[in-house]
XYZ file of C-alpha atoms in Angstrom:
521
model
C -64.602 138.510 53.323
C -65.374 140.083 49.936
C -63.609 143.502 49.118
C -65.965 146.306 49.044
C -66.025 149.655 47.645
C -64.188 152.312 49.918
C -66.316 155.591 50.442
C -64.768 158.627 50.541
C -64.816 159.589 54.076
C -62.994 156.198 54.684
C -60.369 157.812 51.892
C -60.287 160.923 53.833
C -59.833 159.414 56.803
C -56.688 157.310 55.537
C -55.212 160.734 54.718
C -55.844 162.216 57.945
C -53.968 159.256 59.472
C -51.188 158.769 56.908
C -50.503 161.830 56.740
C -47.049 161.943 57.990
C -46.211 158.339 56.139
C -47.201 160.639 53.014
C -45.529 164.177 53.692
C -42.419 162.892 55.141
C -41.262 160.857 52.240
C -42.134 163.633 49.981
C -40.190 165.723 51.601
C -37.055 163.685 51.999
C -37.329 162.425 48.453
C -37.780 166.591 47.013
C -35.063 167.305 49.455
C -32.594 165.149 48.098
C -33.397 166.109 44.486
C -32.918 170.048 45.420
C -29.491 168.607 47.069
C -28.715 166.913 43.796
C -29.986 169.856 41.667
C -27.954 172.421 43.724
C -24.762 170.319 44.427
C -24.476 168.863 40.579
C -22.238 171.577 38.553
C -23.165 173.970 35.890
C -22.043 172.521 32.511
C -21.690 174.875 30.051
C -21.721 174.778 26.518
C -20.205 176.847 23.151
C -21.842 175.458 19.683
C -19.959 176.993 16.512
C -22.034 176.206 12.910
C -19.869 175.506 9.756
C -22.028 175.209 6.422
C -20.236 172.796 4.039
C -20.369 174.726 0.607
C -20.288 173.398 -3.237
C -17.390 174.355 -5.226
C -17.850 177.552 -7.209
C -16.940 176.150 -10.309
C -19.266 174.217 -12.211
C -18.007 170.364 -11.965
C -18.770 170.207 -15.576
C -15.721 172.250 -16.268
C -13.724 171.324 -13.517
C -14.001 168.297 -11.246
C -12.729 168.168 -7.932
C -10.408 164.817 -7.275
C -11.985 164.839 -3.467
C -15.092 162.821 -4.241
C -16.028 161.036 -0.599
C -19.637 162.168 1.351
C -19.128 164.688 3.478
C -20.406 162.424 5.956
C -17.307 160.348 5.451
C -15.024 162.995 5.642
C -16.417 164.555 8.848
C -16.146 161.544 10.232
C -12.295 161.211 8.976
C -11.597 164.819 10.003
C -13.390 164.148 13.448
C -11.368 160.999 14.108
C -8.185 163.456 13.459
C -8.388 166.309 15.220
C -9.819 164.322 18.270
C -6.789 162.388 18.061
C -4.610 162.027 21.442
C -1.577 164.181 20.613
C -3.559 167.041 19.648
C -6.033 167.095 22.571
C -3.209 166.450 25.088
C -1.735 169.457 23.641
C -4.892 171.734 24.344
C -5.311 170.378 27.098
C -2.223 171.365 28.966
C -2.351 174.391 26.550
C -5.520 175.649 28.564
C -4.948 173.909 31.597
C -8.248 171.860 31.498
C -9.391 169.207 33.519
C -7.206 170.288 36.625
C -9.048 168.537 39.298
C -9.266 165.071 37.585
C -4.699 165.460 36.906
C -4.438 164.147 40.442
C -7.163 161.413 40.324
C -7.720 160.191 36.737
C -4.582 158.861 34.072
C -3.670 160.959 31.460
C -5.638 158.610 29.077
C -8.584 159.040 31.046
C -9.052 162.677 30.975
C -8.044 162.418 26.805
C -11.371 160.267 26.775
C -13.137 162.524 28.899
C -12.337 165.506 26.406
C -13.198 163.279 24.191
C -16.409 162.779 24.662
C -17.030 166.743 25.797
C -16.504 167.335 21.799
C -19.902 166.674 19.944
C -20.182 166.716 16.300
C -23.514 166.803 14.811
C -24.405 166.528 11.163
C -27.532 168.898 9.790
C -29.175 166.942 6.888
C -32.031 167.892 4.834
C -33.956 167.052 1.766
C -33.055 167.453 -1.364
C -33.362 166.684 -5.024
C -30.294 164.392 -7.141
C -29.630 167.080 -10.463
C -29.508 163.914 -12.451
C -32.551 161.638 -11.803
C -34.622 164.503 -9.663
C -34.845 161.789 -6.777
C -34.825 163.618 -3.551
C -32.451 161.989 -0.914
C -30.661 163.218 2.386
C -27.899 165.117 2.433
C -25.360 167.191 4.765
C -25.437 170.956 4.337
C -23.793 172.093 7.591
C -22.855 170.348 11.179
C -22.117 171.383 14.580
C -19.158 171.497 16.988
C -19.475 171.926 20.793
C -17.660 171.601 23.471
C -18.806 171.443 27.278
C -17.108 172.221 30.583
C -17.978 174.059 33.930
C -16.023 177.025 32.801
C -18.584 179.537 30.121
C -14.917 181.935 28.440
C -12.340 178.710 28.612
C -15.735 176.832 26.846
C -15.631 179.560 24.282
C -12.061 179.318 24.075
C -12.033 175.389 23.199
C -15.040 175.353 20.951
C -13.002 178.354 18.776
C -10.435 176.374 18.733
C -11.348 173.417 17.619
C -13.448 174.711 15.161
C -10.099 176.440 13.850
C -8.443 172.973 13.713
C -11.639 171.672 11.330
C -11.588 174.020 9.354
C -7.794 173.885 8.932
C -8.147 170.194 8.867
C -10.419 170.278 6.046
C -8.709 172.774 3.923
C -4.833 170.530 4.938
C -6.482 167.407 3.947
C -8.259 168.403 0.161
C -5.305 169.841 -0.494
C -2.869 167.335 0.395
C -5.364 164.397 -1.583
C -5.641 166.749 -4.370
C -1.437 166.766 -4.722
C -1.225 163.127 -3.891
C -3.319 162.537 -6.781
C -1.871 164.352 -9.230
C 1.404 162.909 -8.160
C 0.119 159.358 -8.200
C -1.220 160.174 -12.100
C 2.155 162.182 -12.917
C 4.162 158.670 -11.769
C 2.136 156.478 -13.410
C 2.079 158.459 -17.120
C 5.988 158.344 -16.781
C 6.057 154.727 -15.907
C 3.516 154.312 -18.729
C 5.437 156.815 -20.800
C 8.726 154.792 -20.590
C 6.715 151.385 -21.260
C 5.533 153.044 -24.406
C 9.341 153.465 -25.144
C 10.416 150.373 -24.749
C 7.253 149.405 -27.018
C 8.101 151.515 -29.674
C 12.008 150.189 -30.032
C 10.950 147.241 -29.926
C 8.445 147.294 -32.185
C 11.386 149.471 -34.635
C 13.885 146.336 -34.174
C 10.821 143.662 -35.112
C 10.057 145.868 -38.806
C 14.283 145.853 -38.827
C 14.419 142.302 -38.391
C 11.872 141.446 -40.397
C 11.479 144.294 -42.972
C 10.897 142.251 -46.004
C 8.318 140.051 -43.931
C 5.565 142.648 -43.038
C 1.933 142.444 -43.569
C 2.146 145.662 -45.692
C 4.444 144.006 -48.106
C 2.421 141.023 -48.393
C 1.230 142.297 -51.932
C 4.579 143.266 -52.572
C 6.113 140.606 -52.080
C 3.207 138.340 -54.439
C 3.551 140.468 -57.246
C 7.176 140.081 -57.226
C 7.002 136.601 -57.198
C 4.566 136.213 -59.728
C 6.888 138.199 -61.524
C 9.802 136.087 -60.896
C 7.669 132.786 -62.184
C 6.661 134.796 -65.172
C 10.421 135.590 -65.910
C 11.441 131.934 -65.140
C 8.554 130.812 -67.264
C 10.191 132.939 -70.164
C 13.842 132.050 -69.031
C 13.031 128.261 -69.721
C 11.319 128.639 -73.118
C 14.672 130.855 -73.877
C 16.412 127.800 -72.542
C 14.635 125.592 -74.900
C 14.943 127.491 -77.922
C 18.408 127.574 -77.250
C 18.935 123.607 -76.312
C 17.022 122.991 -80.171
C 19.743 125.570 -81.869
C 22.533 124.153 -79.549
C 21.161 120.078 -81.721
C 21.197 121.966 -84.881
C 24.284 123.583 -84.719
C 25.846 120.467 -83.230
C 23.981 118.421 -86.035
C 25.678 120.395 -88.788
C 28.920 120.903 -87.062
C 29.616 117.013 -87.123
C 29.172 117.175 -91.115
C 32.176 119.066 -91.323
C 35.626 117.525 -91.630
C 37.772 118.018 -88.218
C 40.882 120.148 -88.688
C 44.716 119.671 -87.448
C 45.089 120.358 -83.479
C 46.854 123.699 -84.439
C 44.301 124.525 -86.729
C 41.759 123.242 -84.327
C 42.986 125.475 -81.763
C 42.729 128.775 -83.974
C 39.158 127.701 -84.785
C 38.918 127.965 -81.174
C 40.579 131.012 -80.557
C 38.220 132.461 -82.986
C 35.423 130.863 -81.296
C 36.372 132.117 -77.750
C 36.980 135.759 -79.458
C 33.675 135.638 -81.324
C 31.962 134.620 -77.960
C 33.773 137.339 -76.249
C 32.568 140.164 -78.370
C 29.193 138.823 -77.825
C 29.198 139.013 -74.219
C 30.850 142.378 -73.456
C 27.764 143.626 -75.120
C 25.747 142.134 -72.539
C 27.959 141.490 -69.331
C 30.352 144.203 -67.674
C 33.968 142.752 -67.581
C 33.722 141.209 -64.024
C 30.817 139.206 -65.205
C 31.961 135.318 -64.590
C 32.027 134.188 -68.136
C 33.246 137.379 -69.377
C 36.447 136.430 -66.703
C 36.200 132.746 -68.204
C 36.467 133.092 -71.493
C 39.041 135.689 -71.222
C 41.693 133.248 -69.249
C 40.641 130.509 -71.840
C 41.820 132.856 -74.775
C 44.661 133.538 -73.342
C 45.470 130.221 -72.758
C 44.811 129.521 -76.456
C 47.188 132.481 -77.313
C 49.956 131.300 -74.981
C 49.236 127.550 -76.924
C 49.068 129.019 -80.154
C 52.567 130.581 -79.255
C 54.166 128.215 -78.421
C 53.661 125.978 -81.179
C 55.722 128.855 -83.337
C 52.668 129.864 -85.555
C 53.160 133.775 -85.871
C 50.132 134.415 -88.090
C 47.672 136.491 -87.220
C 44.766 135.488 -85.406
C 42.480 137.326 -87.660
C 43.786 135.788 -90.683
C 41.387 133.070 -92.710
C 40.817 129.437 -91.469
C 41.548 126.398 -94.034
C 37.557 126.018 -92.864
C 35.369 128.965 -92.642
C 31.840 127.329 -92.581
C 33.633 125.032 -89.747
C 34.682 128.300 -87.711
C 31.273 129.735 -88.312
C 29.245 126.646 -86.976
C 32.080 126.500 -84.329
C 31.339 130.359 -83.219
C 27.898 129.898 -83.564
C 27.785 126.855 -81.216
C 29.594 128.420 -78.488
C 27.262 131.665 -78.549
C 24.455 129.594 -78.159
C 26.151 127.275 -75.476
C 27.038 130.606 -73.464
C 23.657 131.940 -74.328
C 22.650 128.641 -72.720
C 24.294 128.891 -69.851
C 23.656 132.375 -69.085
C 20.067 131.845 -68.900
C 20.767 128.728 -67.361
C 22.123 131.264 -64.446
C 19.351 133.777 -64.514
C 17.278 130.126 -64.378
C 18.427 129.710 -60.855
C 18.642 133.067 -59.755
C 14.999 133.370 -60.496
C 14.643 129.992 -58.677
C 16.650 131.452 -55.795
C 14.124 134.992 -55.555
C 11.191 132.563 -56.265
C 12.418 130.861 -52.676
C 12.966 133.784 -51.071
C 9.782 136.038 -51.749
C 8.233 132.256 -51.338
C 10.084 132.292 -47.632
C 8.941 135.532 -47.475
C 5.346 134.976 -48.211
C 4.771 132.122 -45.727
C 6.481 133.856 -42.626
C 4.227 136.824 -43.329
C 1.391 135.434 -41.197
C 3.083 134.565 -38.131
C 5.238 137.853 -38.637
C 1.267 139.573 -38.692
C 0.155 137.724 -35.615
C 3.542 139.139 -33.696
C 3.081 142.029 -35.041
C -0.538 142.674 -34.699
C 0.040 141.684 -30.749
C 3.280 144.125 -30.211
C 0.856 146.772 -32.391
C -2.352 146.019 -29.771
C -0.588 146.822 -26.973
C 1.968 149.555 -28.306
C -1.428 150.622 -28.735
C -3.337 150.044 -25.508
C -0.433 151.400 -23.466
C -0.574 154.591 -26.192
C -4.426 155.260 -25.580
C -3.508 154.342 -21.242
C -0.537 157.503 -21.362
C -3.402 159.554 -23.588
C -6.513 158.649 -20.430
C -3.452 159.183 -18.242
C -2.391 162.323 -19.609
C -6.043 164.219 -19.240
C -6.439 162.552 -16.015
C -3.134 164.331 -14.825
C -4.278 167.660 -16.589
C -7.393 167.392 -14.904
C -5.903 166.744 -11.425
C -3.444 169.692 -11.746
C -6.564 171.763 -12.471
C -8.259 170.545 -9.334
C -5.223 170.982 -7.318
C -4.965 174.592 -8.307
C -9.156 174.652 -7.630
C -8.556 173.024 -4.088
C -5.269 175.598 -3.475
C -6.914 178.882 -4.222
C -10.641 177.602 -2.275
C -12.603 177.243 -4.764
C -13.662 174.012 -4.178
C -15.972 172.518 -1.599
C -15.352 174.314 1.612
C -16.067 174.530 5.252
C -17.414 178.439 6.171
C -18.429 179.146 9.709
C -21.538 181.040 9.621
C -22.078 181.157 13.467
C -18.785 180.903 15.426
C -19.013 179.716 18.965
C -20.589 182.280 21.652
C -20.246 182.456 25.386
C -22.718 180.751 27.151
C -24.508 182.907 29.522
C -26.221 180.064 30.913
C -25.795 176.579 31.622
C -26.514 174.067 29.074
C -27.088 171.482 32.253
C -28.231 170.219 35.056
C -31.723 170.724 33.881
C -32.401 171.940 37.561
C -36.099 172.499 36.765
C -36.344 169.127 35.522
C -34.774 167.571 38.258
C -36.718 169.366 40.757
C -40.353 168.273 38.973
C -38.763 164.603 38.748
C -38.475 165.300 42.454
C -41.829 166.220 43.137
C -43.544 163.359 40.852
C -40.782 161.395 42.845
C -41.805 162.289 45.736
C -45.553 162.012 45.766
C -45.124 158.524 44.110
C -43.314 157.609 47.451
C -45.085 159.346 50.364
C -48.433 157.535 48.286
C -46.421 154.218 48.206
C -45.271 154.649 51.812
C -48.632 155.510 52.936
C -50.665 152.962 50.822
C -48.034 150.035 52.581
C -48.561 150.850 55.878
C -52.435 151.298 55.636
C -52.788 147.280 53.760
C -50.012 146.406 56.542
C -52.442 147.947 59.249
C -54.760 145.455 60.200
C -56.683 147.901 62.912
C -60.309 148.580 63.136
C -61.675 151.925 63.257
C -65.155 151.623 61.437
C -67.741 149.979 63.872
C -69.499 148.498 60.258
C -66.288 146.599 59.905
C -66.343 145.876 63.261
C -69.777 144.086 63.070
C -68.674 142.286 59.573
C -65.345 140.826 61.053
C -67.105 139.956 64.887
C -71.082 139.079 63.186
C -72.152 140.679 66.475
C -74.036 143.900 66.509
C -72.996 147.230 67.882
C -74.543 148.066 70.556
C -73.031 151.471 71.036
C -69.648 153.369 70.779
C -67.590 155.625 73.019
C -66.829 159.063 71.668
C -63.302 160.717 71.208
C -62.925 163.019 74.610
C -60.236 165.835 73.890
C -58.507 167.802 76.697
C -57.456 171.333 77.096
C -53.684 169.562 76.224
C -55.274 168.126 73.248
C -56.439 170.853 71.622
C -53.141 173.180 72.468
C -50.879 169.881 70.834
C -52.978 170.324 67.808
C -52.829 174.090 67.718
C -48.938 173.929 67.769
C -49.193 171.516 65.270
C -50.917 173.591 62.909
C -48.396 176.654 63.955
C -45.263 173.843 63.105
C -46.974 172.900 59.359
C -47.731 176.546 58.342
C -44.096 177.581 59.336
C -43.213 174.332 57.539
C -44.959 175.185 54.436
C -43.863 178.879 54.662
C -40.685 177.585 54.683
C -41.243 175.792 51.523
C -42.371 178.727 50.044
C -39.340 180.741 50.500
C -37.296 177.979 49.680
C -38.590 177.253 46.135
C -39.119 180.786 45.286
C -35.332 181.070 46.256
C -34.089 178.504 44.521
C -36.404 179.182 41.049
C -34.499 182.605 41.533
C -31.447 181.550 41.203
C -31.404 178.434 39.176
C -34.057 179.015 36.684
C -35.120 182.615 36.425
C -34.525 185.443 38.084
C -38.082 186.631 40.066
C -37.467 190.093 38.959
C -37.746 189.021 35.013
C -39.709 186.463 35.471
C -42.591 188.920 36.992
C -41.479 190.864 33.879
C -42.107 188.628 31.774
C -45.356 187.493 33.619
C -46.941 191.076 33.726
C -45.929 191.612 29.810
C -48.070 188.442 29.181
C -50.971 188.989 31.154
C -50.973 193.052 30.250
């Protein structure tokens, strides 16, 4: 059989019959949620405001050493005063919780305050100073607390706003002096590496004082110097060597003398060659020393040998002694520069020594220089960084840094925060018509009865020939009356009922009439 429409006395006539599979459901289900509404407890709940302020110093003068979100340090502050030591302490402080101590560990009802504590962040809009881009940011947050209790729910939310705020205050403060005592230990630690720098770079220019790049000039002038002098030394030399042949040359013409008078031409000699050099040399000069033992060895001969003339007195040869004299100035002349020959050689090696180590001595140098210094321009960044810290510690000691102010401290809650009684009650009644229709609708599809002689003739194909009418007694009509008398009681009941419990869950009637006349007057 196809599905027809259904008419609406068919409708009505499902009602009339289901009635009771439609009220009674509805009224269990609206029952129970009253029973849940009225048995579930009041939950009260204190809310305290704290605006999170901006320093009162400009940051271009002064810049605070506490630069985390304040997201991140709610968070970090939240995580702390939630901790387990301090709630266990308010909680047996106030007493709380005292009907879950018997039933519920210690642990357990930490959680449970742990989760009455809500922390709530208020963000808005607003624009970056430096690139004008607006982004999100924290200017104030929230603390409440909830419990069944509306003055020891005052009483918590107080205090733990106290603790945040302390919290806050403990925390900048103690970062601030952490940093500037982190800075002030590094700047000595880089202060006594700068030290150790500096001596050492003092005992490298000790070590090699004659070797440093500065000198480098120095040091080439000298030695051209020194090869200009040796360079003058040797044509000395050679000038000498060519008068040392001609002396030598003439010498050789002249006749030799006796030994004796040999020796006095010697004695001469050594005396002439002694004046000569006392006008150049000081007496400790070598050859000065020289020449003066070989006179006196001469004199000591001369002695011996029982001449008593003086030694000033004239030679059988004077052109001999001359040539003689002459030959042995020039010889010491000779070897004197002969001397300052290899002297000069010697500086020439030296400043040449001197000279050649001067690069690597540079390299070493430049490298102990670089980071003598690095580590100097570290202790300098280190140095403003620690004068800049102590300034933000004294910022962060006397407040004038970011801060935490309560604007709106927690207030007792004159009503409760939840159940949402109201709420629960019009879930009820949606509930409950959703299940006296579902109850109803079931049994009616379930209820394979016919009660419409038109169905009757689709289902049989036989035609109605005529139907029997419904015959009601004197008992009939006096069930139905008390019927009616039982649902108007019913539904007075009702009545009462929700007017009593709008009065005192939601509103009382007296205000809410108030309120009702004030808006229709």
């Amino acid at each position: 059989m196809e599905p027809r429409a259904m008419a609406m006395n068919e409708m009505l006539g499902i009602i009339k019959r289901r009635k009771w599979s439609l009220i009674l459901p509805m009224l269990i289900v609206f029952t129970v949620a009253g029973i849940v509404a009225f048995v579930m407890p009041s939950i009260y709940k204190s809310t305290a405001t704290i605006l999170i302020e901006e320093q009162d110093i400009p940051a271009d003068f002064v810049m605070a050493t506490v630069t985390s979100f304040a997201e991140q340090r709610l968070q970090s502050i939240h995580q702390r005063v939630v901790s387990y030591s301090r709630l266990l302490d308010i909680i047996n402080r106030f007493n709380l919780y005292p009907d879950l101590k018997g039933r519920w560990t210690t642990e357990e009802i930490v959680e449970k305050m742990r989760e009455d504590i809500l922390l709530e962040p208020i963000s808005t809009e607003v624009a970056d100073r430096r690139t004008g881009r607006p982004f999100t940011a924290t200017i104030a947050f929230t603390l409440s607390y909830q419990g069944k209790s509306p003055s020891t729910v005052q009483q918590i939310a107080n205090v733990i706003t106290s603790l945040f705020l302390e919290e806050n205050l403990r925390v900048r403060e103690k970062h601030a002096a952490e940093t500037s005592g982190f800075i002030e230990k590094e700047m000595e630690r880089v202060k006594t590496e700068l030290s150790e720098l500096e001596a050492g770079m003092a005992a490298f220019k000790t070590a090699h004082m004659n070797e440093l790049p500065e000198l480098l000039q120095v040091n080439m002038q000298s030695l051209n110097n020194i090869k200009s002098s040796i360079q003058s030394l040797n044509e000395q030399l050679r000038s000498l060597k060519e008068r040392e042949g001609y002396l030598q040359s003439q010498l050789a013409s002249i006749p030799a003398e006796s030994a004796e008078g040999g020796d006095k031409a010697r004695l001469a000699e050594l005396k002439v060659q002694l004046v000569h050099l006392q006008t150049r040399f000081s007496d400790q000069y070598p050859d000065v020393i020289k020449t003066k033992a070989e006179i006196a060895e001469l004199e000591k001969r001369v002695g011996q040998t029982g001449n008593s003339g003086s030694f000033d007195d004239p030679l059988d040869n004077p052109a001999y002694i001359t040539l003689a004299a002459q030959l042995s100035s020039t010889r010491a002349e000779i070897d004197s520069v002969k001397r300052q020959i290899r002297e000069a050689n010697q500086e020439s090696d030296m400043y040449q020594r001197r000279i050649t180590r001067t690069p690597k001595v540079e390299e070493e140098y430049k490298a102990i220089l670089v980071e003598r210094d690095n580590t100097q321009a570290k202790y300098n960044d280190l140095m403003q960084k620690h004068m800049e810290a102590r300034v933000a510690q004294g910022l962060e000691k006397d407040q004038k840094g970011e801060r935490f102010t309560l604007i709106e401290p927690a207030r007792f809650p004159e009503t409760p925060d939840k159940p949402n009684r109201l709420a629960i009650a019009l879930v009820g009644i949606v509930l409950g018509i959703g299940a006296g229709l579902g109850w109803a609708s079931l049994r009616e599809f379930t209820d394979h009865s016919i009660r419409d002689s038109e169905i009757l003739t689709l289902e049989t194909s036989f035609p109605l020939l005529g139907g029997i009418p419904i015959i009601q007694t004197a008992e009939d009509l006096e069930r139905k009356k008390r019927k009616r008398i039982k649902i108007l009681i019913t539904l007075i009941l009702c009545i009462v009922g929700g007017l009593m419990a709008f009065h005192f869950w939601v509103m009382d009637l007296n205000v809410f009439w108030a309120r009702l006349m004030r808006k229709m007057g």
